[in-house]
Amino acid sequence: MLAFEPNEYPDLIELDSLQLRVIVDNEIDHMSAGPAYKSGQAQELYRDPRNRDPVKSKPGSGSCGCGDHDHGSDDTRVDTVAFDFEDLVVAGHGLSMLCIGVKDGKEHRVLFDTGPTPSLYRANARRLEVDHAKIEAIVLSHWHIDHSGGMLEAVKSCTEARRHQPIDPVVVDLHPDRPDQRGACLKRPTPEDDRYEYVAWGADPTLHALEKEGAKIALNDKAHTLCEGYFGVSGEIPRRTSYETGLPSHSRWFAAEGCWKDEQEIMDERYLVARVKDRGLVVLSGCSHAGIVNVCQDVHNAFKTPASSSSSSSSSEIKSNHIALVAGGFHLAGGHFEARIPDTVRDLQEIGPELLAPGHCSGWKARAACDDAMPGRVVSLGGGSVYTIAPFPK
């Protein structure tokens, strides 16, 4: 088993609030109920005064007893929203989340992953009215096209939004071990058939292409913080559990040698973490190829002790390593990975996140198992979802 020192974040500060906006996920869910601090794009569209239908609305001045009449036929006030489904985000196989941290009235924004294609990122970012001039950094969880495919488009949008403003270029935070290409081995030789069969996934954007679009590249394989300590990005994730053993069929193409090689461990994977006053830690995992339990255990180890003197002291009401929300891909979909669900659920119960939002590659079976074991604490991630993590009102 691979062994590493736990990641550490001595410079991570305690935020007053953190908002997560899901730009891309494998599904959308505008209807299911969630906790008070989760809303969605549909609700925002309902409340947006720009969507008020002037024909079907009127100010009114009288009162209504809701008798046997149609609203709008008397002098009561009527408000009608013109709801256009073209305004709603669409789903796709990938992940992208915008993180907005606030401390003492100051805001920093980081984009975590960019979805699988430029067109999907562009369409959903437009629908969500993402302000690319305010995005200071783009963090790639790992080199897989369903997370990096929209990155050139995101960088291009950030550069264009800055064109007439004195703003630094967007920083693109990457693990330095970029593969030529990745894929999966679908078939290995048998006595009856001596062929290998591979599927090649799309190639990740190159560093040169990102710089050409205006990005400032930052290569990091160690734990570090961004944006004045608002966000932490892990280095390599310690692999400690016995059952989270990577992807057996995963392969990597080496162009210089002209061959595929097995790559069960995706060692360039990283997670993002933030800390919110009186609430605890928020953890974003792109795919959890290292295992979502390994991710959460590493976070627990990183925050066993109180925060450094550079940040305000934690509330005595929560443990220093309490996880308020863990969101993203848990990679428990598919026959091989579904066998890990019971162990994963057992260990997540012990870790005790306040809320779990399994999305992307998690699969419905894993989400159902988590909900059975931890009722009321599991929600779908869902494109267009908005999570606002802040101290509860007193």
Tab-separated table of C-alpha atoms in Angstrom:
chain	number	residue	atom	x	y	z
A	1	MET	CA	0.000	0.000	0.000
A	2	LEU	CA	1.206	3.477	-0.862
A	3	ALA	CA	1.943	5.646	2.183
A	4	PHE	CA	2.350	9.406	2.377
A	5	GLU	CA	2.543	12.084	4.998
A	6	PRO	CA	-0.827	13.782	5.571
A	7	ASN	CA	-1.419	17.107	3.871
A	8	GLU	CA	-1.138	20.228	6.025
A	9	TYR	CA	-2.606	23.716	5.651
A	10	PRO	CA	-1.120	25.992	8.330
A	11	ASP	CA	-2.098	29.126	6.380
A	12	LEU	CA	-5.761	28.234	5.813
A	13	ILE	CA	-7.946	30.859	7.475
A	14	GLU	CA	-11.475	30.625	8.826
A	15	LEU	CA	-14.057	32.137	6.464
A	16	ASP	CA	-17.242	33.935	7.417
A	17	SER	CA	-19.095	32.106	4.634
A	18	LEU	CA	-18.565	29.927	1.598
A	19	GLN	CA	-20.874	29.600	-1.385
A	20	LEU	CA	-20.637	26.740	-3.880
A	21	ARG	CA	-22.335	27.042	-7.259
A	22	VAL	CA	-22.451	23.848	-9.324
A	23	ILE	CA	-21.788	24.692	-12.971
A	24	VAL	CA	-21.508	21.109	-14.291
A	25	ASP	CA	-22.613	17.781	-12.844
A	26	ASN	CA	-23.896	14.513	-14.287
A	27	GLU	CA	-27.456	15.372	-13.351
A	28	ILE	CA	-29.768	18.225	-12.519
A	29	ASP	CA	-32.366	18.221	-9.762
A	30	HIS	CA	-34.399	21.386	-9.399
A	31	MET	CA	-37.211	19.827	-7.376
A	32	SER	CA	-35.918	17.736	-4.464
A	33	ALA	CA	-36.010	19.304	-1.017
A	34	GLY	CA	-32.703	19.953	0.706
A	35	PRO	CA	-31.287	21.632	3.798
A	36	ALA	CA	-31.978	25.295	4.414
A	37	TYR	CA	-28.546	26.267	3.109
A	38	LYS	CA	-29.086	24.598	-0.287
A	39	SER	CA	-31.001	26.312	-3.063
A	40	GLY	CA	-30.899	26.107	-6.813
A	41	GLN	CA	-30.975	27.969	-10.069
A	42	ALA	CA	-34.708	27.450	-10.581
A	43	GLN	CA	-35.515	29.201	-7.300
A	44	GLU	CA	-33.241	32.081	-8.282
A	45	LEU	CA	-35.021	32.412	-11.621
A	46	TYR	CA	-38.388	32.546	-9.828
A	47	ARG	CA	-37.138	35.406	-7.636
A	48	ASP	CA	-35.368	37.369	-10.360
A	49	PRO	CA	-37.360	40.569	-11.082
A	50	ARG	CA	-36.077	40.490	-14.664
A	51	ASN	CA	-38.310	37.461	-15.280
A	52	ARG	CA	-41.520	39.192	-14.184
A	53	ASP	CA	-44.202	38.923	-16.876
A	54	PRO	CA	-45.730	42.419	-17.199
A	55	VAL	CA	-48.792	41.176	-19.073
A	56	LYS	CA	-49.765	38.589	-16.475
A	57	SER	CA	-48.832	40.763	-13.475
A	58	LYS	CA	-50.518	43.824	-12.009
A	59	PRO	CA	-49.878	45.931	-8.918
A	60	GLY	CA	-53.417	45.865	-7.480
A	61	SER	CA	-54.610	47.726	-4.411
A	62	GLY	CA	-57.424	45.666	-2.935
A	63	SER	CA	-57.447	42.569	-0.756
A	64	CYS	CA	-58.329	39.032	-1.733
A	65	GLY	CA	-60.199	36.480	0.359
A	66	CYS	CA	-59.398	33.729	-2.158
A	67	GLY	CA	-63.082	33.162	-2.890
A	68	ASP	CA	-64.604	31.775	-6.058
A	69	HIS	CA	-62.818	33.944	-8.558
A	70	ASP	CA	-59.692	34.001	-10.735
A	71	HIS	CA	-56.734	35.931	-9.375
A	72	GLY	CA	-56.209	38.907	-11.594
A	73	SER	CA	-59.877	39.500	-12.345
A	74	ASP	CA	-60.320	41.878	-9.371
A	75	ASP	CA	-58.118	44.516	-7.772
A	76	THR	CA	-55.711	42.140	-6.045
A	77	ARG	CA	-51.989	42.179	-6.713
A	78	VAL	CA	-50.730	39.471	-9.077
A	79	ASP	CA	-47.089	38.631	-9.799
A	80	THR	CA	-46.278	36.188	-12.587
A	81	VAL	CA	-42.837	34.885	-13.524
A	82	ALA	CA	-42.119	33.990	-17.142
A	83	PHE	CA	-40.072	30.826	-16.741
A	84	ASP	CA	-37.878	29.863	-19.711
A	85	PHE	CA	-36.342	26.394	-19.628
A	86	GLU	CA	-33.616	27.644	-21.955
A	87	ASP	CA	-32.255	29.473	-18.904
A	88	LEU	CA	-31.649	26.249	-16.950
A	89	VAL	CA	-28.265	24.529	-16.844
A	90	VAL	CA	-27.950	21.144	-18.514
A	91	ALA	CA	-26.228	17.991	-17.291
A	92	GLY	CA	-23.091	16.349	-18.642
A	93	HIS	CA	-20.559	13.728	-17.551
A	94	GLY	CA	-18.156	15.887	-15.597
A	95	LEU	CA	-17.803	18.348	-12.772
A	96	SER	CA	-17.295	22.071	-12.272
A	97	MET	CA	-17.971	24.175	-9.168
A	98	LEU	CA	-17.474	27.855	-8.430
A	99	CYS	CA	-16.308	28.562	-4.866
A	100	ILE	CA	-16.923	32.006	-3.359
A	101	GLY	CA	-15.277	32.638	0.013
A	102	VAL	CA	-15.965	35.698	2.174
A	103	LYS	CA	-13.966	37.003	5.157
A	104	ASP	CA	-14.539	40.408	6.788
A	105	GLY	CA	-16.454	41.549	3.729
A	106	LYS	CA	-13.674	40.564	1.317
A	107	GLU	CA	-14.388	37.962	-1.350
A	108	HIS	CA	-12.213	35.509	-3.285
A	109	ARG	CA	-13.395	33.187	-6.063
A	110	VAL	CA	-11.920	29.908	-7.288
A	111	LEU	CA	-13.203	27.608	-10.021
A	112	PHE	CA	-12.805	23.907	-9.207
A	113	ASP	CA	-12.700	21.859	-12.442
A	114	THR	CA	-14.332	22.864	-15.721
A	115	GLY	CA	-16.452	19.978	-16.972
A	116	PRO	CA	-15.926	17.766	-20.051
A	117	THR	CA	-16.301	20.120	-23.046
A	118	PRO	CA	-15.898	23.789	-23.952
A	119	SER	CA	-19.496	24.015	-25.205
A	120	LEU	CA	-21.014	22.647	-21.978
A	121	TYR	CA	-18.923	24.911	-19.760
A	122	ARG	CA	-19.683	27.936	-21.930
A	123	ALA	CA	-23.444	27.240	-22.028
A	124	ASN	CA	-23.844	26.620	-18.298
A	125	ALA	CA	-21.569	29.489	-17.263
A	126	ARG	CA	-23.681	31.795	-19.436
A	127	ARG	CA	-26.913	30.479	-17.922
A	128	LEU	CA	-25.534	30.995	-14.416
A	129	GLU	CA	-24.142	34.431	-15.348
A	130	VAL	CA	-20.689	33.568	-14.030
A	131	ASP	CA	-18.575	36.713	-13.651
A	132	HIS	CA	-15.236	35.525	-15.020
A	133	ALA	CA	-13.487	38.777	-14.126
A	134	LYS	CA	-13.838	37.812	-10.453
A	135	ILE	CA	-12.396	34.285	-10.803
A	136	GLU	CA	-8.839	34.470	-9.515
A	137	ALA	CA	-7.791	30.832	-9.875
A	138	ILE	CA	-8.858	27.646	-11.612
A	139	VAL	CA	-7.943	24.457	-9.755
A	140	LEU	CA	-7.844	21.169	-11.645
A	141	SER	CA	-8.546	18.181	-9.414
A	142	HIS	CA	-6.748	15.750	-11.756
A	143	TRP	CA	-5.818	15.227	-15.371
A	144	HIS	CA	-8.987	13.661	-16.803
A	145	ILE	CA	-10.885	15.221	-19.692
A	146	ASP	CA	-14.269	15.227	-17.895
A	147	HIS	CA	-12.690	17.721	-15.475
A	148	SER	CA	-10.305	19.593	-17.777
A	149	GLY	CA	-12.286	19.657	-21.043
A	150	GLY	CA	-13.760	23.110	-20.456
A	151	MET	CA	-10.580	24.671	-19.104
A	152	LEU	CA	-9.459	26.490	-22.247
A	153	GLU	CA	-12.939	27.972	-22.537
A	154	ALA	CA	-12.907	29.025	-18.874
A	155	VAL	CA	-9.479	30.657	-19.238
A	156	LYS	CA	-10.548	32.381	-22.427
A	157	SER	CA	-13.642	33.757	-20.664
A	158	CYS	CA	-11.524	34.990	-17.749
A	159	THR	CA	-9.082	36.700	-20.107
A	160	GLU	CA	-11.831	38.381	-22.129
A	161	ALA	CA	-13.553	39.608	-18.967
A	162	ARG	CA	-10.262	41.218	-17.863
A	163	ARG	CA	-9.463	42.789	-21.211
A	164	HIS	CA	-10.332	46.337	-20.189
A	165	GLN	CA	-9.755	45.963	-16.452
A	166	PRO	CA	-6.458	46.135	-14.479
A	167	ILE	CA	-6.826	42.593	-13.086
A	168	ASP	CA	-4.084	39.977	-12.840
A	169	PRO	CA	-4.350	36.986	-15.200
A	170	VAL	CA	-6.278	33.995	-13.915
A	171	VAL	CA	-4.012	31.453	-12.196
A	172	VAL	CA	-4.435	27.859	-13.344
A	173	ASP	CA	-3.332	25.550	-10.535
A	174	LEU	CA	-2.250	22.139	-11.872
A	175	HIS	CA	-0.424	19.005	-10.793
A	176	PRO	CA	2.805	18.949	-12.832
A	177	ASP	CA	2.461	15.310	-13.951
A	178	ARG	CA	0.359	15.894	-17.067
A	179	PRO	CA	-0.145	12.663	-19.060
A	180	ASP	CA	0.058	12.479	-22.839
A	181	GLN	CA	-3.364	10.853	-22.730
A	182	ARG	CA	-5.385	8.521	-20.541
A	183	GLY	CA	-7.899	5.773	-21.126
A	184	ALA	CA	-8.950	2.304	-20.070
A	185	CYS	CA	-8.033	-1.248	-20.999
A	186	LEU	CA	-11.278	-2.896	-22.052
A	187	LYS	CA	-9.850	-6.333	-22.833
A	188	ARG	CA	-6.651	-8.232	-22.087
A	189	PRO	CA	-5.338	-11.284	-23.977
A	190	THR	CA	-6.941	-14.662	-23.334
A	191	PRO	CA	-6.070	-18.135	-24.653
A	192	GLU	CA	-8.749	-17.602	-27.299
A	193	ASP	CA	-7.843	-14.044	-28.252
A	194	ASP	CA	-4.414	-12.423	-27.876
A	195	ARG	CA	-5.576	-8.816	-28.372
A	196	TYR	CA	-5.554	-5.859	-26.028
A	197	GLU	CA	-8.403	-3.376	-26.464
A	198	TYR	CA	-8.160	0.177	-25.165
A	199	VAL	CA	-10.410	3.206	-25.197
A	200	ALA	CA	-8.603	6.549	-25.327
A	201	TRP	CA	-10.236	9.522	-23.654
A	202	GLY	CA	-9.719	13.037	-24.956
A	203	ALA	CA	-6.360	14.675	-24.317
A	204	ASP	CA	-6.144	17.327	-21.588
A	205	PRO	CA	-5.272	20.897	-22.603
A	206	THR	CA	-1.570	21.618	-22.822
A	207	LEU	CA	0.210	24.163	-20.660
A	208	HIS	CA	1.171	26.076	-23.803
A	209	ALA	CA	-2.454	26.291	-24.954
A	210	LEU	CA	-3.562	27.536	-21.540
A	211	GLU	CA	-0.834	30.208	-21.497
A	212	LYS	CA	-1.766	31.231	-25.028
A	213	GLU	CA	-5.310	31.944	-23.817
A	214	GLY	CA	-3.903	34.159	-21.072
A	215	ALA	CA	-3.480	31.873	-18.055
A	216	LYS	CA	-0.720	32.095	-15.493
A	217	ILE	CA	0.337	28.494	-14.805
A	218	ALA	CA	1.107	27.320	-11.265
A	219	LEU	CA	2.362	23.742	-10.920
A	220	ASN	CA	1.888	22.230	-7.467
A	221	ASP	CA	2.281	18.667	-6.185
A	222	LYS	CA	2.309	19.647	-2.493
A	223	ALA	CA	-0.431	20.967	-0.219
A	224	HIS	CA	-0.786	24.750	-0.472
A	225	THR	CA	-3.265	27.585	-0.060
A	226	LEU	CA	-4.709	30.086	-2.513
A	227	CYS	CA	-6.239	33.544	-2.347
A	228	GLU	CA	-4.776	34.766	0.936
A	229	GLY	CA	-5.434	31.464	2.642
A	230	TYR	CA	-9.124	31.226	1.728
A	231	PHE	CA	-8.736	27.848	0.007
A	232	GLY	CA	-6.457	24.840	0.435
A	233	VAL	CA	-5.425	22.450	-2.333
A	234	SER	CA	-3.987	19.083	-1.371
A	235	GLY	CA	-0.907	17.367	-2.621
A	236	GLU	CA	-0.993	13.639	-3.244
A	237	ILE	CA	-3.674	11.965	-1.147
A	238	PRO	CA	-2.511	9.244	1.281
A	239	ARG	CA	-3.964	5.854	0.358
A	240	ARG	CA	-4.618	4.076	3.654
A	241	THR	CA	-7.840	2.059	3.335
A	242	SER	CA	-7.606	-1.541	2.183
A	243	TYR	CA	-10.516	-1.363	-0.272
A	244	GLU	CA	-9.987	1.946	-2.110
A	245	THR	CA	-7.538	0.550	-4.630
A	246	GLY	CA	-7.792	2.841	-7.624
A	247	LEU	CA	-9.082	1.926	-11.084
A	248	PRO	CA	-8.020	-1.557	-12.213
A	249	SER	CA	-8.559	-0.868	-15.918
A	250	HIS	CA	-7.066	2.632	-15.962
A	251	SER	CA	-4.260	3.125	-18.494
A	252	ARG	CA	-1.906	5.847	-19.636
A	253	TRP	CA	-0.583	6.484	-23.128
A	254	PHE	CA	3.126	7.283	-23.482
A	255	ALA	CA	3.612	8.994	-26.839
A	256	ALA	CA	7.412	8.747	-26.916
A	257	GLU	CA	7.270	4.972	-26.420
A	258	GLY	CA	4.117	4.478	-28.466
A	259	CYS	CA	2.439	2.252	-25.900
A	260	TRP	CA	-0.172	2.010	-23.170
A	261	LYS	CA	0.824	1.229	-19.589
A	262	ASP	CA	-1.298	0.295	-16.596
A	263	GLU	CA	-1.946	3.177	-14.206
A	264	GLN	CA	-4.290	1.974	-11.495
A	265	GLU	CA	-3.377	4.798	-9.096
A	266	ILE	CA	-4.148	8.301	-10.352
A	267	MET	CA	-1.568	10.000	-8.156
A	268	ASP	CA	-2.060	13.533	-9.496
A	269	GLU	CA	-5.533	13.764	-7.952
A	270	ARG	CA	-6.052	16.571	-5.415
A	271	TYR	CA	-8.960	17.874	-3.358
A	272	LEU	CA	-9.946	21.411	-2.322
A	273	VAL	CA	-10.747	22.385	1.271
A	274	ALA	CA	-12.092	25.498	2.976
A	275	ARG	CA	-12.924	26.270	6.587
A	276	VAL	CA	-16.015	28.186	7.723
A	277	LYS	CA	-16.450	29.767	11.144
A	278	ASP	CA	-18.773	27.823	13.483
A	279	ARG	CA	-19.497	25.266	10.752
A	280	GLY	CA	-16.306	23.364	10.019
A	281	LEU	CA	-14.634	22.119	6.850
A	282	VAL	CA	-15.950	21.994	3.296
A	283	VAL	CA	-14.264	19.382	1.090
A	284	LEU	CA	-14.527	19.155	-2.702
A	285	SER	CA	-13.341	15.975	-4.421
A	286	GLY	CA	-13.245	15.719	-8.192
A	287	CYS	CA	-13.524	11.950	-8.635
A	288	SER	CA	-12.109	10.391	-5.445
A	289	HIS	CA	-9.883	8.019	-7.377
A	290	ALA	CA	-7.883	7.913	-4.155
A	291	GLY	CA	-11.104	6.971	-2.351
A	292	ILE	CA	-13.542	9.359	-0.712
A	293	VAL	CA	-12.749	7.845	2.698
A	294	ASN	CA	-9.027	8.404	2.134
A	295	VAL	CA	-9.861	12.006	1.210
A	296	CYS	CA	-11.948	12.596	4.340
A	297	GLN	CA	-9.448	10.848	6.590
A	298	ASP	CA	-6.664	13.035	5.223
A	299	VAL	CA	-8.737	16.129	5.973
A	300	HIS	CA	-9.373	14.833	9.496
A	301	ASN	CA	-5.636	14.297	10.023
A	302	ALA	CA	-4.798	17.736	8.631
A	303	PHE	CA	-7.086	19.519	11.073
A	304	LYS	CA	-6.735	17.535	14.277
A	305	THR	CA	-5.190	20.542	15.994
A	306	PRO	CA	-6.601	24.086	16.233
A	307	ALA	CA	-6.035	26.443	13.359
A	308	SER	CA	-2.788	28.404	13.298
A	309	SER	CA	-2.463	31.719	15.092
A	310	SER	CA	-2.928	33.491	11.762
A	311	SER	CA	-6.627	32.645	11.786
A	312	SER	CA	-9.307	33.206	14.360
A	313	SER	CA	-9.908	30.432	16.865
A	314	SER	CA	-12.484	27.770	16.079
A	315	SER	CA	-15.833	27.618	17.785
A	316	SER	CA	-15.870	25.335	20.814
A	317	GLU	CA	-19.158	23.932	19.532
A	318	ILE	CA	-17.488	21.915	16.764
A	319	LYS	CA	-14.355	19.831	16.532
A	320	SER	CA	-11.461	21.362	14.647
A	321	ASN	CA	-11.738	18.649	11.971
A	322	HIS	CA	-15.535	18.473	11.689
A	323	ILE	CA	-16.623	18.195	8.030
A	324	ALA	CA	-19.667	20.361	7.328
A	325	LEU	CA	-19.951	19.268	3.679
A	326	VAL	CA	-18.162	16.832	1.399
A	327	ALA	CA	-19.186	17.215	-2.232
A	328	GLY	CA	-18.162	15.963	-5.657
A	329	GLY	CA	-17.433	12.630	-7.270
A	330	PHE	CA	-17.171	9.621	-4.966
A	331	HIS	CA	-16.460	7.180	-7.847
A	332	LEU	CA	-18.665	4.342	-6.646
A	333	ALA	CA	-20.591	3.725	-9.889
A	334	GLY	CA	-20.057	0.533	-11.877
A	335	GLY	CA	-19.818	-3.118	-10.868
A	336	HIS	CA	-16.231	-3.113	-9.603
A	337	PHE	CA	-16.695	0.029	-7.509
A	338	GLU	CA	-20.122	-0.850	-6.158
A	339	ALA	CA	-18.472	-3.627	-4.153
A	340	ARG	CA	-16.778	-0.849	-2.134
A	341	ILE	CA	-20.038	0.830	-1.136
A	342	PRO	CA	-20.645	-1.013	2.187
A	343	ASP	CA	-17.124	-0.301	3.478
A	344	THR	CA	-17.292	3.277	2.256
A	345	VAL	CA	-20.631	3.944	3.934
A	346	ARG	CA	-19.441	2.389	7.200
A	347	ASP	CA	-16.337	4.556	7.320
A	348	LEU	CA	-18.163	7.731	6.262
A	349	GLN	CA	-20.563	7.157	9.155
A	350	GLU	CA	-17.595	7.056	11.506
A	351	ILE	CA	-16.105	10.226	10.018
A	352	GLY	CA	-19.517	11.876	10.343
A	353	PRO	CA	-19.841	14.637	7.729
A	354	GLU	CA	-22.778	16.930	8.442
A	355	LEU	CA	-23.855	16.774	4.792
A	356	LEU	CA	-22.804	14.628	1.825
A	357	ALA	CA	-23.408	15.674	-1.785
A	358	PRO	CA	-22.265	12.743	-3.954
A	359	GLY	CA	-22.369	13.700	-7.621
A	360	HIS	CA	-20.687	13.093	-10.953
A	361	CYS	CA	-19.265	9.522	-10.812
A	362	SER	CA	-20.821	8.530	-7.459
A	363	GLY	CA	-23.770	6.577	-8.842
A	364	TRP	CA	-27.311	6.218	-7.528
A	365	LYS	CA	-26.565	3.025	-5.600
A	366	ALA	CA	-23.918	4.742	-3.471
A	367	ARG	CA	-26.139	7.740	-2.842
A	368	ALA	CA	-29.038	5.464	-1.845
A	369	ALA	CA	-26.803	3.454	0.508
A	370	CYS	CA	-25.498	6.636	2.133
A	371	ASP	CA	-29.035	7.946	2.548
A	372	ASP	CA	-30.194	4.687	4.127
A	373	ALA	CA	-27.336	4.792	6.639
A	374	MET	CA	-27.353	8.568	7.199
A	375	PRO	CA	-30.912	9.785	6.547
A	376	GLY	CA	-31.334	13.501	6.101
A	377	ARG	CA	-27.655	14.086	5.449
A	378	VAL	CA	-27.423	13.141	1.755
A	379	VAL	CA	-28.419	15.264	-1.239
A	380	SER	CA	-27.625	15.061	-4.936
A	381	LEU	CA	-25.078	17.584	-6.144
A	382	GLY	CA	-26.959	18.616	-9.287
A	383	GLY	CA	-26.046	21.278	-11.830
A	384	GLY	CA	-27.339	24.691	-10.818
A	385	SER	CA	-27.346	23.864	-7.096
A	386	VAL	CA	-26.187	26.554	-4.678
A	387	TYR	CA	-24.788	25.743	-1.226
A	388	THR	CA	-24.211	28.567	1.233
A	389	ILE	CA	-22.198	27.454	4.266
A	390	ALA	CA	-22.268	30.062	7.031
A	391	PRO	CA	-22.787	30.202	10.799
A	392	PHE	CA	-26.345	29.338	11.794
A	393	PRO	CA	-28.419	32.305	13.023
A	394	LYS	CA	-28.325	32.612	16.808
